[in-house]
PDB file of C-alpha atoms in Angstrom:
ATOM      1  CA  MET Y 290     -47.562 -36.296   5.512  1.00 47.00           C
ATOM      2  CA  ASN Y 291     -45.668 -38.020   8.354  1.00 61.00           C
ATOM      3  CA  ASN Y 292     -45.654 -36.459  11.826  1.00 83.00           C
ATOM      4  CA  PHE Y 293     -42.286 -36.279  12.573  1.00 88.00           C
ATOM      5  CA  LYS Y 294     -41.097 -33.958  15.708  1.00 89.00           C
ATOM      6  CA  VAL Y 295     -37.627 -32.559  16.442  1.00 92.00           C
ATOM      7  CA  SER Y 296     -36.740 -31.123  19.430  1.00 92.00           C
ATOM      8  CA  VAL Y 297     -33.141 -30.029  20.548  1.00 93.00           C
ATOM      9  CA  GLN Y 298     -31.432 -31.191  23.149  1.00 91.00           C
ATOM     10  CA  GLU Y 299     -28.152 -30.113  24.179  1.00 90.00           C
ATOM     11  CA  THR Y 300     -24.498 -32.408  24.995  1.00 90.00           C
ATOM     12  CA  SER Y 301     -21.759 -32.024  27.416  1.00 89.00           C
ATOM     13  CA  ASN Y 302     -19.756 -30.537  24.081  1.00 91.00           C
ATOM     14  CA  THR Y 303     -20.444 -27.234  23.355  1.00 92.00           C
ATOM     15  CA  SER Y 304     -19.915 -27.423  20.209  1.00 94.00           C
ATOM     16  CA  ILE Y 305     -22.465 -30.363  19.075  1.00 94.00           C
ATOM     17  CA  VAL Y 306     -26.276 -30.350  19.236  1.00 95.00           C
ATOM     18  CA  LYS Y 307     -28.469 -32.875  18.933  1.00 94.00           C
ATOM     19  CA  PHE Y 308     -31.849 -33.075  16.922  1.00 96.00           C
ATOM     20  CA  GLU Y 309     -33.851 -35.855  18.385  1.00 92.00           C
ATOM     21  CA  VAL Y 310     -36.612 -37.171  16.870  1.00 91.00           C
ATOM     22  CA  ASN Y 311     -40.030 -38.698  17.800  1.00 88.00           C
ATOM     23  CA  GLN Y 312     -39.464 -41.577  15.670  1.00 86.00           C
ATOM     24  CA  PHE Y 313     -36.443 -43.368  14.161  1.00 88.00           C
ATOM     25  CA  ILE Y 314     -35.118 -42.964  11.141  1.00 89.00           C
ATOM     26  CA  THR Y 315     -32.428 -45.285  10.418  1.00 86.00           C
ATOM     27  CA  LYS Y 316     -32.591 -49.168  11.155  1.00 78.00           C
ATOM     28  CA  HIS Y 317     -30.485 -48.911  14.002  1.00 74.00           C
ATOM     29  CA  GLN Y 318     -27.373 -48.156  12.102  1.00 78.00           C
ATOM     30  CA  SER Y 319     -24.761 -45.268  12.829  1.00 82.00           C
ATOM     31  CA  PHE Y 320     -23.293 -43.031  10.487  1.00 87.00           C
ATOM     32  CA  GLU Y 321     -21.017 -40.405  10.233  1.00 88.00           C
ATOM     33  CA  PHE Y 322     -19.849 -37.801   7.508  1.00 91.00           C
ATOM     34  CA  ASN Y 323     -16.952 -35.048   7.431  1.00 91.00           C
ATOM     35  CA  ASN Y 324     -18.021 -33.112   4.572  1.00 92.00           C
ATOM     36  CA  ILE Y 325     -20.353 -32.927   1.755  1.00 91.00           C
ATOM     37  CA  ASP Y 326     -18.666 -35.560  -0.408  1.00 89.00           C
ATOM     38  CA  GLU Y 327     -18.602 -38.079   2.388  1.00 87.00           C
ATOM     39  CA  ALA Y 328     -22.437 -37.677   2.553  1.00 88.00           C
ATOM     40  CA  LYS Y 329     -23.294 -38.916  -1.111  1.00 88.00           C
ATOM     41  CA  SER Y 330     -25.568 -41.450   0.152  1.00 88.00           C
ATOM     42  CA  SER Y 331     -27.563 -39.179   2.729  1.00 91.00           C
ATOM     43  CA  PRO Y 332     -29.442 -36.697   0.895  1.00 93.00           C
ATOM     44  CA  LEU Y 333     -30.461 -35.149   4.349  1.00 95.00           C
ATOM     45  CA  ALA Y 334     -26.710 -34.957   5.433  1.00 94.00           C
ATOM     46  CA  GLN Y 335     -25.752 -33.152   2.340  1.00 94.00           C
ATOM     47  CA  GLN Y 336     -28.637 -30.523   2.801  1.00 93.00           C
ATOM     48  CA  LEU Y 337     -27.014 -29.291   6.286  1.00 95.00           C
ATOM     49  CA  PHE Y 338     -23.747 -29.432   5.028  1.00 95.00           C
ATOM     50  CA  TYR Y 339     -24.929 -26.422   2.558  1.00 94.00           C
ATOM     51  CA  LEU Y 340     -25.289 -24.556   6.184  1.00 94.00           C
ATOM     52  CA  PRO Y 341     -21.964 -22.651   6.279  1.00 93.00           C
ATOM     53  CA  PHE Y 342     -21.456 -23.902   9.921  1.00 95.00           C
ATOM     54  CA  VAL Y 343     -21.641 -27.015   9.758  1.00 95.00           C
ATOM     55  CA  LYS Y 344     -18.505 -29.479  10.528  1.00 94.00           C
ATOM     56  CA  LYS Y 345     -19.463 -32.623  10.910  1.00 94.00           C
ATOM     57  CA  VAL Y 346     -23.240 -34.788  10.641  1.00 94.00           C
ATOM     58  CA  TYR Y 347     -24.155 -37.639  12.368  1.00 93.00           C
ATOM     59  CA  ILE Y 348     -27.147 -40.005  12.389  1.00 92.00           C
ATOM     60  CA  SER Y 349     -28.310 -42.738  14.589  1.00 86.00           C
ATOM     61  CA  GLY Y 350     -31.432 -44.096  15.502  1.00 84.00           C
ATOM     62  CA  ASN Y 351     -33.699 -41.585  16.443  1.00 88.00           C
ATOM     63  CA  PHE Y 352     -31.333 -38.157  16.264  1.00 92.00           C
ATOM     64  CA  VAL Y 353     -29.303 -36.311  14.066  1.00 94.00           C
ATOM     65  CA  ALA Y 354     -26.239 -34.745  15.801  1.00 95.00           C
ATOM     66  CA  VAL Y 355     -24.186 -32.016  14.185  1.00 95.00           C
ATOM     67  CA  GLU Y 356     -21.070 -29.932  15.081  1.00 95.00           C
ATOM     68  CA  ARG Y 357     -20.477 -26.870  14.399  1.00 95.00           C
ATOM     69  CA  TYR Y 358     -17.529 -24.479  12.996  1.00 93.00           C
ATOM     70  CA  ASN Y 359     -17.412 -21.442  15.824  1.00 92.00           C
ATOM     71  CA  ILE Y 360     -18.504 -18.564  13.227  1.00 93.00           C
ATOM     72  CA  VAL Y 361     -21.802 -19.253  15.181  1.00 92.00           C
ATOM     73  CA  GLU Y 362     -23.427 -19.898  18.516  1.00 94.00           C
ATOM     74  CA  TRP Y 363     -26.003 -22.913  18.738  1.00 94.00           C
ATOM     75  CA  SER Y 364     -28.531 -20.734  20.623  1.00 93.00           C
ATOM     76  CA  ASP Y 365     -28.426 -18.408  17.347  1.00 94.00           C
ATOM     77  CA  VAL Y 366     -29.179 -21.057  14.981  1.00 94.00           C
ATOM     78  CA  GLN Y 367     -30.089 -24.416  16.591  1.00 95.00           C
ATOM     79  CA  ASP Y 368     -34.370 -23.959  15.880  1.00 95.00           C
ATOM     80  CA  GLU Y 369     -33.892 -22.992  12.599  1.00 95.00           C
ATOM     81  CA  VAL Y 370     -31.878 -26.198  11.897  1.00 95.00           C
ATOM     82  CA  ALA Y 371     -34.301 -28.181  13.900  1.00 95.00           C
ATOM     83  CA  GLU Y 372     -37.166 -26.711  12.030  1.00 95.00           C
ATOM     84  CA  GLN Y 373     -35.484 -27.439   8.454  1.00 95.00           C
ATOM     85  CA  ILE Y 374     -34.583 -31.321   9.919  1.00 96.00           C
ATOM     86  CA  GLU Y 375     -38.236 -31.776  10.707  1.00 94.00           C
ATOM     87  CA  ALA Y 376     -40.121 -29.926   7.422  1.00 94.00           C
ATOM     88  CA  TYR Y 377     -37.318 -32.239   5.731  1.00 94.00           C
ATOM     89  CA  LEU Y 378     -38.656 -35.616   7.358  1.00 94.00           C
ATOM     90  CA  ASN Y 379     -42.037 -34.789   6.480  1.00 92.00           C
ATOM     91  CA  GLU Y 380     -41.962 -33.829   3.148  1.00 91.00           C
ATOM     92  CA  GLY Y 381     -40.681 -37.340   2.656  1.00 91.00           C
ATOM     93  CA  GLY Y 382     -37.204 -36.849   2.518  1.00 91.00           C
ATOM     94  CA  ILE Y 383     -34.433 -39.347   2.366  1.00 90.00           C
ATOM     95  CA  VAL Y 384     -32.499 -39.968   5.411  1.00 92.00           C
ATOM     96  CA  VAL Y 385     -29.641 -42.309   4.211  1.00 90.00           C
ATOM     97  CA  GLU Y 386     -30.236 -44.391   1.058  1.00 86.00           C
ATOM     98  CA  ASP Y 387     -30.874 -48.123   1.446  1.00 74.00           C
ATOM     99  CA  THR Y 388     -28.241 -50.312   0.240  1.00 61.00           C
ATOM    100  CA  ALA Y 389     -28.836 -53.838  -1.676  1.00 32.00           C
ATOM    101  CA  ALA Y 390     -29.189 -55.640   1.719  1.00 41.00           C
ATOM    102  CA  PRO Y 391     -29.258 -54.191   5.138  1.00 44.00           C
ATOM    103  CA  LYS Y 392     -25.796 -54.097   6.968  1.00 48.00           C
ATOM    104  CA  LYS Y 393     -26.071 -55.882  10.224  1.00 52.00           C
ATOM    105  CA  VAL Y 394     -24.674 -53.398  13.212  1.00 61.00           C
ATOM    106  CA  PRO Y 395     -23.175 -54.693  16.118  1.00 78.00           C
ATOM    107  CA  VAL Y 396     -25.300 -55.485  18.873  1.00 88.00           C
ATOM    108  CA  THR Y 397     -25.475 -57.026  22.211  1.00 93.00           C
ATOM    109  CA  VAL Y 398     -27.753 -58.139  24.662  1.00 95.00           C
ATOM    110  CA  TYR Y 399     -27.859 -59.266  27.938  1.00 95.00           C
ATOM    111  CA  ALA Y 400     -30.226 -61.007  30.296  1.00 95.00           C
ATOM    112  CA  GLU Y 401     -30.923 -59.349  33.588  1.00 92.00           C
ATOM    113  CA  SER Y 402     -33.056 -60.633  36.494  1.00 91.00           C
ATOM    114  CA  THR Y 403     -35.827 -58.746  38.237  1.00 88.00           C
ATOM    115  CA  PRO Y 404     -37.438 -58.881  41.579  1.00 85.00           C
ATOM    116  CA  ASN Y 405     -40.223 -60.341  39.430  1.00 87.00           C
ATOM    117  CA  PRO Y 406     -39.329 -63.875  39.180  1.00 91.00           C
ATOM    118  CA  SER Y 407     -41.742 -64.578  36.137  1.00 91.00           C
ATOM    119  CA  VAL Y 408     -40.025 -61.427  34.494  1.00 92.00           C
ATOM    120  CA  MET Y 409     -36.853 -61.087  32.685  1.00 95.00           C
ATOM    121  CA  LYS Y 410     -34.997 -57.955  31.422  1.00 94.00           C
ATOM    122  CA  PHE Y 411     -33.475 -58.165  27.904  1.00 96.00           C
ATOM    123  CA  VAL Y 412     -30.678 -54.926  27.934  1.00 95.00           C
ATOM    124  CA  SER Y 413     -29.763 -53.910  24.243  1.00 93.00           C
ATOM    125  CA  ASN Y 414     -26.733 -51.450  23.578  1.00 90.00           C
ATOM    126  CA  LYS Y 415     -29.122 -49.861  20.923  1.00 87.00           C
ATOM    127  CA  LYS Y 416     -32.012 -47.321  21.385  1.00 89.00           C
ATOM    128  CA  ILE Y 417     -35.130 -49.569  20.451  1.00 91.00           C
ATOM    129  CA  VAL Y 418     -38.153 -47.450  21.146  1.00 90.00           C
ATOM    130  CA  THR Y 419     -38.685 -43.727  21.997  1.00 85.00           C
ATOM    131  CA  THR Y 420     -41.450 -44.373  24.633  1.00 85.00           C
ATOM    132  CA  LEU Y 421     -42.531 -47.198  26.600  1.00 87.00           C
ATOM    133  CA  PHE Y 422     -44.898 -50.031  24.952  1.00 91.00           C
ATOM    134  CA  GLU Y 423     -46.690 -53.091  27.031  1.00 90.00           C
ATOM    135  CA  PHE Y 424     -48.620 -55.614  24.937  1.00 92.00           C
ATOM    136  CA  THR Y 425     -50.279 -58.505  27.022  1.00 90.00           C
ATOM    137  CA  SER Y 426     -51.260 -60.471  24.007  1.00 92.00           C
ATOM    138  CA  ILE Y 427     -50.739 -61.234  20.387  1.00 92.00           C
ATOM    139  CA  ASP Y 428     -54.090 -59.614  19.598  1.00 90.00           C
ATOM    140  CA  ASP Y 429     -53.031 -56.382  21.338  1.00 88.00           C
ATOM    141  CA  ALA Y 430     -49.560 -56.479  20.086  1.00 91.00           C
ATOM    142  CA  LYS Y 431     -50.697 -55.406  16.656  1.00 92.00           C
ATOM    143  CA  LEU Y 432     -48.882 -52.397  16.422  1.00 91.00           C
ATOM    144  CA  SER Y 433     -45.312 -54.331  17.128  1.00 94.00           C
ATOM    145  CA  PRO Y 434     -43.877 -56.284  14.721  1.00 95.00           C
ATOM    146  CA  LEU Y 435     -40.932 -57.526  17.494  1.00 96.00           C
ATOM    147  CA  ALA Y 436     -44.027 -58.188  20.094  1.00 95.00           C
ATOM    148  CA  ILE Y 437     -45.824 -60.190  17.237  1.00 96.00           C
ATOM    149  CA  GLU Y 438     -42.893 -62.414  16.564  1.00 95.00           C
ATOM    150  CA  LEU Y 439     -42.178 -62.847  20.612  1.00 97.00           C
ATOM    151  CA  PHE Y 440     -45.446 -64.035  21.490  1.00 96.00           C
ATOM    152  CA  HIS Y 441     -44.977 -66.898  18.982  1.00 94.00           C
ATOM    153  CA  PHE Y 442     -43.078 -68.323  21.814  1.00 94.00           C
ATOM    154  CA  PRO Y 443     -45.666 -70.302  23.682  1.00 93.00           C
ATOM    155  CA  PHE Y 444     -44.101 -69.337  27.399  1.00 95.00           C
ATOM    156  CA  VAL Y 445     -44.149 -65.573  26.749  1.00 95.00           C
ATOM    157  CA  LYS Y 446     -47.429 -64.107  28.320  1.00 94.00           C
ATOM    158  CA  SER Y 447     -46.549 -60.615  27.856  1.00 94.00           C
ATOM    159  CA  VAL Y 448     -43.598 -58.269  26.428  1.00 95.00           C
ATOM    160  CA  PHE Y 449     -42.829 -54.705  27.754  1.00 93.00           C
ATOM    161  CA  LEU Y 450     -40.669 -52.432  26.124  1.00 93.00           C
ATOM    162  CA  ASP Y 451     -38.611 -49.016  26.845  1.00 90.00           C
ATOM    163  CA  GLU Y 452     -35.657 -47.234  25.829  1.00 88.00           C
ATOM    164  CA  ASN Y 453     -33.141 -49.837  25.192  1.00 91.00           C
ATOM    165  CA  TYR Y 454     -34.779 -52.909  26.822  1.00 94.00           C
ATOM    166  CA  VAL Y 455     -37.807 -55.486  26.368  1.00 95.00           C
ATOM    167  CA  SER Y 456     -39.276 -57.035  29.679  1.00 94.00           C
ATOM    168  CA  ILE Y 457     -40.491 -60.660  29.001  1.00 95.00           C
ATOM    169  CA  THR Y 458     -42.883 -62.279  31.900  1.00 93.00           C
ATOM    170  CA  LYS Y 459     -43.525 -65.724  30.825  1.00 94.00           C
ATOM    171  CA  TYR Y 460     -45.938 -68.588  31.883  1.00 93.00           C
ATOM    172  CA  ASP Y 461     -44.967 -71.004  34.451  1.00 90.00           C
ATOM    173  CA  MET Y 462     -44.485 -74.044  31.787  1.00 90.00           C
ATOM    174  CA  ALA Y 463     -41.114 -73.078  31.467  1.00 91.00           C
ATOM    175  CA  GLU Y 464     -37.821 -72.123  33.396  1.00 94.00           C
ATOM    176  CA  TRP Y 465     -35.758 -69.345  32.672  1.00 95.00           C
ATOM    177  CA  GLN Y 466     -32.424 -71.440  33.044  1.00 94.00           C
ATOM    178  CA  ASP Y 467     -33.916 -73.207  29.423  1.00 94.00           C
ATOM    179  CA  ILE Y 468     -35.009 -70.362  27.402  1.00 95.00           C
ATOM    180  CA  THR Y 469     -33.199 -67.398  28.449  1.00 96.00           C
ATOM    181  CA  ILE Y 470     -30.292 -67.953  25.703  1.00 96.00           C
ATOM    182  CA  GLU Y 471     -32.860 -68.581  23.266  1.00 95.00           C
ATOM    183  CA  ILE Y 472     -35.330 -65.184  23.694  1.00 96.00           C
ATOM    184  CA  ARG Y 473     -31.561 -62.967  23.755  1.00 96.00           C
ATOM    185  CA  GLU Y 474     -30.819 -64.422  20.706  1.00 95.00           C
ATOM    186  CA  PHE Y 475     -33.803 -64.187  19.147  1.00 96.00           C
ATOM    187  CA  ILE Y 476     -33.720 -60.581  19.989  1.00 96.00           C
ATOM    188  CA  LYS Y 477     -30.209 -59.601  19.592  1.00 94.00           C
ATOM    189  CA  ASN Y 478     -30.673 -61.042  15.784  1.00 92.00           C
ATOM    190  CA  TYR Y 479     -33.839 -59.140  15.504  1.00 92.00           C
ATOM    191  CA  ILE Y 480     -32.130 -55.661  16.000  1.00 90.00           C
ATOM    192  CA  GLU Y 481     -29.115 -56.268  13.846  1.00 86.00           C
ATOM    193  CA  MET Y 482     -31.179 -57.012  11.013  1.00 84.00           C
ATOM    194  CA  GLY Y 483     -32.698 -53.627  11.431  1.00 82.00           C
ATOM    195  CA  LYS Y 484     -36.529 -54.607  11.222  1.00 87.00           C
ATOM    196  CA  GLU Y 485     -39.033 -52.499  12.786  1.00 89.00           C
ATOM    197  CA  VAL Y 486     -39.655 -52.915  16.612  1.00 92.00           C
ATOM    198  CA  VAL Y 487     -42.311 -50.752  17.007  1.00 91.00           C
ATOM    199  CA  LEU Y 488     -44.836 -49.243  14.078  1.00 86.00           C
ATOM    200  CA  ALA Y 489     -43.869 -45.353  12.943  1.00 78.00           C
ATOM    201  CA  ASN Y 490     -47.432 -44.514  14.200  1.00 78.00           C
ATOM    202  CA  ALA Y 491     -47.647 -46.738  17.352  1.00 79.00           C
ATOM    203  CA  ALA Y 492     -46.901 -43.976  19.763  1.00 75.00           C
ATOM    204  CA  GLU Y 493     -49.591 -41.356  18.189  1.00 77.00           C
ATOM    205  CA  THR Y 494     -52.240 -44.183  17.941  1.00 75.00           C
ATOM    206  CA  LEU Y 495     -51.441 -44.915  21.830  1.00 72.00           C
ATOM    207  CA  LYS Y 496     -51.681 -41.535  22.433  1.00 69.00           C
ATOM    208  CA  LYS Y 497     -48.449 -41.974  23.816  1.00 68.00           C
ATOM    209  CA  SER Y 498     -46.577 -39.017  21.942  1.00 63.00           C
ATOM    210  CA  SER Y 499     -44.717 -36.425  23.931  1.00 69.00           C
ATOM    211  CA  GLU Y 500     -47.098 -33.945  22.589  1.00 73.00           C
ATOM    212  CA  GLN Y 501     -50.150 -35.537  23.439  1.00 73.00           C
ATOM    213  CA  LEU Y 502     -48.698 -36.808  26.841  1.00 75.00           C
ATOM    214  CA  ASP Y 503     -47.879 -32.983  27.580  1.00 76.00           C
ATOM    215  CA  SER Y 504     -51.379 -31.794  26.689  1.00 78.00           C
ATOM    216  CA  HIS Y 505     -53.217 -34.299  28.978  1.00 79.00           C
ATOM    217  CA  PHE Y 506     -50.696 -33.293  31.638  1.00 82.00           C
ATOM    218  CA  GLU Y 507     -51.729 -29.624  31.030  1.00 85.00           C
ATOM    219  CA  THR Y 508     -55.740 -30.602  31.817  1.00 85.00           C
ATOM    220  CA  LEU Y 509     -54.640 -32.175  35.267  1.00 86.00           C
ATOM    221  CA  ASP Y 510     -55.219 -30.391  38.775  1.00 89.00           C
ATOM    222  CA  ASP Y 511     -52.265 -28.629  40.296  1.00 91.00           C
ATOM    223  CA  THR Y 512     -51.899 -31.976  42.735  1.00 92.00           C
ATOM    224  CA  SER Y 513     -52.058 -34.744  40.092  1.00 91.00           C
ATOM    225  CA  LYS Y 514     -49.117 -32.820  38.331  1.00 91.00           C
ATOM    226  CA  GLU Y 515     -47.075 -32.445  41.360  1.00 93.00           C
ATOM    227  CA  ILE Y 516     -47.572 -36.276  42.275  1.00 92.00           C
ATOM    228  CA  ILE Y 517     -46.792 -37.001  38.374  1.00 90.00           C
ATOM    229  CA  ASN Y 518     -43.112 -34.695  38.505  1.00 92.00           C
ATOM    230  CA  ILE Y 519     -42.239 -37.019  42.108  1.00 91.00           C
ATOM    231  CA  LEU Y 520     -42.910 -39.962  40.182  1.00 89.00           C
ATOM    232  CA  GLU Y 521     -41.198 -39.263  37.687  1.00 87.00           C
ATOM    233  CA  GLU Y 522     -38.217 -37.891  39.485  1.00 88.00           C
ATOM    234  CA  TYR Y 523     -37.761 -40.659  42.204  1.00 86.00           C
ATOM    235  CA  VAL Y 524     -39.716 -43.745  41.190  1.00 85.00           C
ATOM    236  CA  LYS Y 525     -39.661 -44.149  37.416  1.00 82.00           C
ATOM    237  CA  PRO Y 526     -35.907 -44.756  37.282  1.00 83.00           C
ATOM    238  CA  ALA Y 527     -35.747 -47.264  40.225  1.00 80.00           C
ATOM    239  CA  VAL Y 528     -38.626 -49.066  38.316  1.00 80.00           C
ATOM    240  CA  ALA Y 529     -37.250 -49.098  35.065  1.00 80.00           C
ATOM    241  CA  SER Y 530     -33.830 -50.137  36.686  1.00 78.00           C
ATOM    242  CA  ASP Y 531     -35.882 -53.637  37.299  1.00 78.00           C
ATOM    243  CA  GLY Y 532     -37.428 -53.558  34.041  1.00 79.00           C
ATOM    244  CA  GLY Y 533     -41.479 -52.085  34.848  1.00 79.00           C
ATOM    245  CA  ASN Y 534     -42.775 -48.934  34.869  1.00 82.00           C
ATOM    246  CA  ILE Y 535     -45.484 -46.576  37.250  1.00 84.00           C
ATOM    247  CA  GLN Y 536     -47.870 -44.956  35.755  1.00 83.00           C
ATOM    248  CA  PHE Y 537     -50.223 -42.469  37.290  1.00 89.00           C
ATOM    249  CA  ILE Y 538     -54.035 -42.734  36.519  1.00 87.00           C
ATOM    250  CA  SER Y 539     -56.073 -40.288  38.723  1.00 89.00           C
ATOM    251  CA  TYR Y 540     -55.992 -38.357  42.164  1.00 91.00           C
ATOM    252  CA  ASP Y 541     -59.248 -38.140  43.771  1.00 90.00           C
ATOM    253  CA  ALA Y 542     -59.180 -34.844  45.848  1.00 88.00           C
ATOM    254  CA  ASN Y 543     -62.158 -35.998  48.484  1.00 91.00           C
ATOM    255  CA  THR Y 544     -60.837 -39.172  49.583  1.00 91.00           C
ATOM    256  CA  LYS Y 545     -57.087 -38.079  48.644  1.00 90.00           C
ATOM    257  CA  ASN Y 546     -56.855 -41.321  47.108  1.00 90.00           C
ATOM    258  CA  VAL Y 547     -54.058 -41.608  44.216  1.00 90.00           C
ATOM    259  CA  SER Y 548     -54.390 -44.643  41.328  1.00 88.00           C
ATOM    260  CA  VAL Y 549     -51.638 -45.884  39.400  1.00 87.00           C
ATOM    261  CA  MET Y 550     -50.877 -48.778  37.105  1.00 83.00           C
ATOM    262  CA  LEU Y 551     -47.983 -51.233  37.588  1.00 81.00           C
ATOM    263  CA  GLN Y 552     -46.283 -52.395  34.321  1.00 80.00           C
ATOM    264  CA  GLY Y 553     -43.882 -54.600  33.088  1.00 77.00           C
ATOM    265  CA  ALA Y 554     -41.542 -56.356  35.823  1.00 72.00           C
ATOM    266  CA  CYS Y 555     -43.827 -54.271  38.689  1.00 75.00           C
ATOM    267  CA  SER Y 556     -46.819 -55.934  37.422  1.00 72.00           C
ATOM    268  CA  GLY Y 557     -47.804 -58.947  39.449  1.00 66.00           C
ATOM    269  CA  CYS Y 558     -44.503 -58.820  41.289  1.00 67.00           C
ATOM    270  CA  PRO Y 559     -44.499 -60.450  45.044  1.00 62.00           C
ATOM    271  CA  SER Y 560     -42.633 -57.087  46.194  1.00 63.00           C
ATOM    272  CA  SER Y 561     -44.637 -54.532  44.399  1.00 62.00           C
ATOM    273  CA  THR Y 562     -47.367 -54.348  47.123  1.00 62.00           C
ATOM    274  CA  TYR Y 563     -44.401 -53.797  50.045  1.00 62.00           C
ATOM    275  CA  THR Y 564     -42.879 -51.394  47.428  1.00 65.00           C
ATOM    276  CA  LEU Y 565     -45.945 -49.513  46.894  1.00 65.00           C
ATOM    277  CA  LYS Y 566     -46.742 -48.954  50.280  1.00 62.00           C
ATOM    278  CA  SER Y 567     -43.491 -48.632  52.236  1.00 63.00           C
ATOM    279  CA  GLY Y 568     -41.905 -46.851  49.455  1.00 77.00           C
ATOM    280  CA  ILE Y 569     -44.382 -45.060  47.154  1.00 83.00           C
ATOM    281  CA  GLU Y 570     -47.319 -43.997  49.611  1.00 86.00           C
ATOM    282  CA  ASN Y 571     -45.152 -42.623  52.261  1.00 85.00           C
ATOM    283  CA  MET Y 572     -43.058 -40.616  49.804  1.00 88.00           C
ATOM    284  CA  LEU Y 573     -45.724 -38.784  48.576  1.00 90.00           C
ATOM    285  CA  LYS Y 574     -47.187 -38.511  52.037  1.00 89.00           C
ATOM    286  CA  GLU Y 575     -44.167 -36.806  52.990  1.00 89.00           C
ATOM    287  CA  MET Y 576     -43.733 -34.719  49.977  1.00 91.00           C
ATOM    288  CA  LEU Y 577     -47.481 -33.760  49.756  1.00 92.00           C
ATOM    289  CA  PRO Y 578     -48.405 -33.525  53.474  1.00 90.00           C
ATOM    290  CA  GLY Y 579     -52.510 -33.279  53.707  1.00 89.00           C
ATOM    291  CA  LYS Y 580     -53.106 -34.281  50.125  1.00 91.00           C
ATOM    292  CA  ILE Y 581     -52.625 -37.969  49.826  1.00 88.00           C
ATOM    293  CA  GLU Y 582     -54.624 -40.958  52.235  1.00 87.00           C
ATOM    294  CA  MET Y 583     -53.631 -43.943  50.395  1.00 87.00           C
ATOM    295  CA  VAL Y 584     -52.421 -45.419  47.168  1.00 87.00           C
ATOM    296  CA  GLU Y 585     -53.530 -48.062  45.537  1.00 84.00           C
ATOM    297  CA  ALA Y 586     -52.075 -49.685  42.045  1.00 79.00           C
ATOM    298  CA  ILE Y 587     -53.731 -52.039  39.441  1.00 72.00           C
ATOM    299  CA  ASN Y 588     -51.776 -53.973  37.251  1.00 62.00           C
ATOM    300  CA  GLY Y 589     -50.762 -53.621  33.390  1.00 54.00           C
TER     301      GLY Y 589
END
């Protein structure tokens, strides 16, 4: 039995609700169905159209979006719909029937430099993973078919995946101007073909599913929870834009020291020490007065 989890996400359109799944349910393809006849290729959409208030079904990546008629309010029915989708997926129900050959989807990938000269960020217009992953060797990458193939390039040192981008750390044997186009085209073609980026069980195997992370969060002391919340709100968006991540490791109440892990472009970045001391450490000291003495980092 697959361990699919479905959560309800509101949208800017009050008639439409997104039902987000913790795994990808299409191969980076999108499908829109306006009625049950149009949905012949999607048993899941057909089942949803049996609900009298369903007007339109949109399936893409790791979510199902449903537009309703005004005969009900989403607040009255959204939890039941989420449960229905979750049960359907866990029982092995087909989302969209496979065609003879995978259809290519329009994918764009662009390269973006980072503060770390050894790291380049390759950004896609498609969501490629539901949580972040970092792989530092081909042996470490068994849960990611994409990372395994990237490690076949001799100049790839490590691979970091998050949401809609891949950050690649290179060895000094190559210069970015000589390899960027090759990697960008490879990633673009890989996504277009609908190939698996990470295995379906990767997040749970690495204890990174949302349920596992939430469960671990609840075991922490109050100060650790405050630190994590500050990092999530004020620090992570900035480092993510640079192709990296900062992960809370521990807090020692006796020494008042915080340990974090730097990943992706932040790992080994020449400016990371300055960012850590002048930015993150000062922020935590200011927002948690008397509780923070020092922030130390290890590279992922």
